[in-house]
JSON list of C-alpha atoms in Angstrom, two decimals:
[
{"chain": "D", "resi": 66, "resn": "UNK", "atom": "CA", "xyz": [32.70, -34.51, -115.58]},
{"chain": "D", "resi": 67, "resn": "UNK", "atom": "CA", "xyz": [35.13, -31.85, -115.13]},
{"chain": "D", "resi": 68, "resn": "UNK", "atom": "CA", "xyz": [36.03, -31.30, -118.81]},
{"chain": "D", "resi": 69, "resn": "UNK", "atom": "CA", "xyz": [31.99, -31.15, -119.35]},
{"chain": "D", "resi": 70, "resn": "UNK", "atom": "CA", "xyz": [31.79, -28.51, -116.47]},
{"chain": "D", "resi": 71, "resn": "UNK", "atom": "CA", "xyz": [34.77, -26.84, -117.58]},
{"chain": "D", "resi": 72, "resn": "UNK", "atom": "CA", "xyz": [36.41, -27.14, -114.17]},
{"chain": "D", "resi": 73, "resn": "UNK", "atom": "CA", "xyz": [39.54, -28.92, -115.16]},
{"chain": "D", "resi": 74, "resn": "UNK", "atom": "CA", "xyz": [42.48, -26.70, -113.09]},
{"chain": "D", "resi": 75, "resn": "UNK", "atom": "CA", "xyz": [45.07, -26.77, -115.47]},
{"chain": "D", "resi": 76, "resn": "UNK", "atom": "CA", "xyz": [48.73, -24.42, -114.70]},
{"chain": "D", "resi": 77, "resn": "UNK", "atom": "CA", "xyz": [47.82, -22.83, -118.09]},
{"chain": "D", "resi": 78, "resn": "UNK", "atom": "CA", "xyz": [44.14, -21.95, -116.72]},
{"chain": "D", "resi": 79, "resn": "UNK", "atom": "CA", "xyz": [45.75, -21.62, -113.02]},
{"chain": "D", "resi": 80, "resn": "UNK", "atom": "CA", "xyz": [48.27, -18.57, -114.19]},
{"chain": "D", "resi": 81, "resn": "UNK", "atom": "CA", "xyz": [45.37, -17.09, -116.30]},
{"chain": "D", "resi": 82, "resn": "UNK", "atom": "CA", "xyz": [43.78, -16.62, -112.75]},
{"chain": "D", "resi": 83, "resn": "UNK", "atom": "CA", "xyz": [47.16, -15.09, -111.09]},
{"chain": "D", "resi": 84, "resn": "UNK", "atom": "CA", "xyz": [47.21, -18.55, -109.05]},
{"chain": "D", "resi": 85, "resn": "UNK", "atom": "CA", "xyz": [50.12, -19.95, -110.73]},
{"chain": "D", "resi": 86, "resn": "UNK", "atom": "CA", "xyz": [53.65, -18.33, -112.20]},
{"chain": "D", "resi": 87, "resn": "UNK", "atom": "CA", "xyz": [54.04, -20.70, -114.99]},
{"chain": "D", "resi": 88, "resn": "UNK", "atom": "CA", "xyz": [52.04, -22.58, -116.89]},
{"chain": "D", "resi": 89, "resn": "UNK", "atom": "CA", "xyz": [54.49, -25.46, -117.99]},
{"chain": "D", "resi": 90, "resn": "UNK", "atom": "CA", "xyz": [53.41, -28.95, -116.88]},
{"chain": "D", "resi": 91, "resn": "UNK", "atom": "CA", "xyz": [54.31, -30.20, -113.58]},
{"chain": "D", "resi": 92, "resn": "UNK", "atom": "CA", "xyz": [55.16, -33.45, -114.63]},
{"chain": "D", "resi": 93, "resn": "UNK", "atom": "CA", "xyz": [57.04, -33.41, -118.05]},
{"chain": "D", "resi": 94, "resn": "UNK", "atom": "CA", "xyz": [57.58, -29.83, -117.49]},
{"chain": "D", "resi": 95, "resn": "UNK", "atom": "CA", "xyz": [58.19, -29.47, -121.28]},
{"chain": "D", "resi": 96, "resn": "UNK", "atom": "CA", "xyz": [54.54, -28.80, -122.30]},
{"chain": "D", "resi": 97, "resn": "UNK", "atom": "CA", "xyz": [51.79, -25.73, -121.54]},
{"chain": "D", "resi": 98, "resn": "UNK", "atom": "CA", "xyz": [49.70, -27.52, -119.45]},
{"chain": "D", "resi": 99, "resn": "UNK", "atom": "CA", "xyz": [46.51, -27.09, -121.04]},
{"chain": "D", "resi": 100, "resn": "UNK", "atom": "CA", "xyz": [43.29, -29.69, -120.57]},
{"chain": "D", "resi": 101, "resn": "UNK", "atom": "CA", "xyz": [44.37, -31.36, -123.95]},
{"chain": "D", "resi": 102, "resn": "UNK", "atom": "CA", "xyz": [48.13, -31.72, -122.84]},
{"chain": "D", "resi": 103, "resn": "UNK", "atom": "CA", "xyz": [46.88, -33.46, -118.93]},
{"chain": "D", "resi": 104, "resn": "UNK", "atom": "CA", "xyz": [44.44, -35.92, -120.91]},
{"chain": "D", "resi": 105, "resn": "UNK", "atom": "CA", "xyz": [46.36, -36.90, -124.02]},
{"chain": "D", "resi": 106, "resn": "UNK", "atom": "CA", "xyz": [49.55, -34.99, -124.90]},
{"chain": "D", "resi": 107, "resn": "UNK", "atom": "CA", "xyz": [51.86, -35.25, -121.93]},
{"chain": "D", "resi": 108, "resn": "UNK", "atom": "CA", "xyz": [54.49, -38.06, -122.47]},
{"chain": "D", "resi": 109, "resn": "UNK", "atom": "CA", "xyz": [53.12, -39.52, -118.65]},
{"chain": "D", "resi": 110, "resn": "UNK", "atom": "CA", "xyz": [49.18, -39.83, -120.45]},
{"chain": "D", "resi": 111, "resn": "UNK", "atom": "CA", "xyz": [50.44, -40.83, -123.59]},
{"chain": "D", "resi": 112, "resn": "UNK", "atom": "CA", "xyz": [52.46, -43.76, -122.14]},
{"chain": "D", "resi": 113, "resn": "UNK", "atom": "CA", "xyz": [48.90, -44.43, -121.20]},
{"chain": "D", "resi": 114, "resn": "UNK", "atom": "CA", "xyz": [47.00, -44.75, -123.66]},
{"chain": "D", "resi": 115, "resn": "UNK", "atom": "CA", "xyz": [49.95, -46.62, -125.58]},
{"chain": "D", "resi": 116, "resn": "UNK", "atom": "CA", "xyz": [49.18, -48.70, -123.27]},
{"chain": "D", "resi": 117, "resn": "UNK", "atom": "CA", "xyz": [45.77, -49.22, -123.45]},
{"chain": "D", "resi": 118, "resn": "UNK", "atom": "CA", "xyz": [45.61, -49.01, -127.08]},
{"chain": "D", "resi": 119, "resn": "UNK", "atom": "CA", "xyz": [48.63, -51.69, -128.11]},
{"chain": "D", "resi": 120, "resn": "UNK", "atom": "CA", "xyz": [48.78, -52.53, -131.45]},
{"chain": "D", "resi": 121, "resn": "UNK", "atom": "CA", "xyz": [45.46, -50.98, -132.24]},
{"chain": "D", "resi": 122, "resn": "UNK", "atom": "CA", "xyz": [47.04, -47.69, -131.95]},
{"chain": "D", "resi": 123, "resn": "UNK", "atom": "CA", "xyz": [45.08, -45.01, -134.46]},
{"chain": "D", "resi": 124, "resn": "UNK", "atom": "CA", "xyz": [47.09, -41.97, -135.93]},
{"chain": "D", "resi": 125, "resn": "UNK", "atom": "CA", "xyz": [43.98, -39.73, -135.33]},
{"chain": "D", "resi": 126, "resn": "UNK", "atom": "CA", "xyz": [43.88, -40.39, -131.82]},
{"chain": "D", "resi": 127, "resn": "UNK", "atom": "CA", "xyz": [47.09, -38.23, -131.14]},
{"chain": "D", "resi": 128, "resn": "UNK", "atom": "CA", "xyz": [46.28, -35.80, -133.15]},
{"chain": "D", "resi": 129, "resn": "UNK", "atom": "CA", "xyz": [42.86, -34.35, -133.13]},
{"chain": "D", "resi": 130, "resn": "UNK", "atom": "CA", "xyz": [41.30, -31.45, -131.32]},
{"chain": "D", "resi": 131, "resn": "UNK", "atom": "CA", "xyz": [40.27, -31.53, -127.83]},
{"chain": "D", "resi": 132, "resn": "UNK", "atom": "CA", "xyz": [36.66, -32.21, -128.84]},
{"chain": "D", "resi": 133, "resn": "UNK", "atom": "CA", "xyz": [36.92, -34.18, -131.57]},
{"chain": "D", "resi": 134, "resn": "UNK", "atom": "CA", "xyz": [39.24, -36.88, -129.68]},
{"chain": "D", "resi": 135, "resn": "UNK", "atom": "CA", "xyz": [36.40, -36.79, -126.88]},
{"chain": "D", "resi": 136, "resn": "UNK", "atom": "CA", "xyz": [33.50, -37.41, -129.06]},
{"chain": "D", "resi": 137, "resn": "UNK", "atom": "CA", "xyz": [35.37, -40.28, -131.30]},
{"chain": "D", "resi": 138, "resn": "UNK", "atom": "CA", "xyz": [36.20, -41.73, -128.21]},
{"chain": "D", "resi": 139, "resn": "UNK", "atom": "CA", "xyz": [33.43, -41.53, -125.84]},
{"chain": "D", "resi": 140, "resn": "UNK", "atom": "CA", "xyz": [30.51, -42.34, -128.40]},
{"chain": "D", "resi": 141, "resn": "UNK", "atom": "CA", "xyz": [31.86, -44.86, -130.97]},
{"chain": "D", "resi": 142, "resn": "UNK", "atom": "CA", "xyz": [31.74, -47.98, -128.03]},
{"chain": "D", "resi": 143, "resn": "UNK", "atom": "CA", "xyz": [32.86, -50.16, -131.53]},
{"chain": "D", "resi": 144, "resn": "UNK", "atom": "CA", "xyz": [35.26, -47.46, -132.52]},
{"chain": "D", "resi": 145, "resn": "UNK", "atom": "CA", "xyz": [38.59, -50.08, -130.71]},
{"chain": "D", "resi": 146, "resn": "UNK", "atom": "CA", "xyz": [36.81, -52.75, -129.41]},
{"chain": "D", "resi": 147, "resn": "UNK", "atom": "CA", "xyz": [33.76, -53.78, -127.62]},
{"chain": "D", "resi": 148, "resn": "UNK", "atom": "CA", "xyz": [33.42, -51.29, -124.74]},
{"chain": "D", "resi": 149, "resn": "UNK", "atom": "CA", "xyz": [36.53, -48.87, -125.74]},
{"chain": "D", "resi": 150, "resn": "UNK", "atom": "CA", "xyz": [34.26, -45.97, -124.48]},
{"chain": "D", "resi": 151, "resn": "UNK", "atom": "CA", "xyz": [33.77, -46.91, -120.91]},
{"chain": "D", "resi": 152, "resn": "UNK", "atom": "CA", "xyz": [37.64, -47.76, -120.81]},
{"chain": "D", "resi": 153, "resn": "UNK", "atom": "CA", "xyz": [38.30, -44.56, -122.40]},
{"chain": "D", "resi": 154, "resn": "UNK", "atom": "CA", "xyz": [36.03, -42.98, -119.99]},
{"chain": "D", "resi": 155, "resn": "UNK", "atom": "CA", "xyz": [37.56, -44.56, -116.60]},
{"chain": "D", "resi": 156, "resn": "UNK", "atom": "CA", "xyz": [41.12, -43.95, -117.98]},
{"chain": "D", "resi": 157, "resn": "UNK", "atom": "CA", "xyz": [39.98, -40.14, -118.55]},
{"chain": "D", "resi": 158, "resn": "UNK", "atom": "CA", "xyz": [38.75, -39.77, -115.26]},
{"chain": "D", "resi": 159, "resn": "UNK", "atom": "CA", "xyz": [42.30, -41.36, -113.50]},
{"chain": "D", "resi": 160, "resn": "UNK", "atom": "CA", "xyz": [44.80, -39.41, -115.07]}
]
């Protein structure tokens, strides 16, 4: 919902607005944190998804754009296993 609405507060967004004085991730603090690096990128989401995916780990899924990743992933319910979109979903909205 809030990467639909756009209202995803990320540093990198937060120091556009003069809220924040650096836009480096809070958590790995080696990243910009942009809405691609909270969801995917970050080392603490990737170890994730690792997770989640196992062995079924796909090369494209670390490395396309923000949108692209989305859309593969929210509306291809086959594209894993059986219901890999509503997983995908949930684990989205709890990072």
């Amino acid at each position: 919902w809030k990467i639909a609405h756009n209202s995803l507060l990320t540093n990198k967004f937060r120091m556009k607005l003069g809220l924040n004085n650096s836009s480096s991730c809070d958590i790995c603090t080696t990243g910009i944190e942009n809405k691609l690096h909270v969801l995917r990128d970050c080392p603490f989401a990737g170890a994730v998804w690792k997770q989640l995916l196992g062995q079924r780990e796909d090369v494209q899924f670390f490395t396309a754009n923000l949108l692209a990743w989305l859309l593969r992933n929210l509306l291809k319910s086959g594209f894993m296993w059986e219901d890999w979109s509503t997983l995908f979903a949930v684990a989205l909205d709890n990072l």
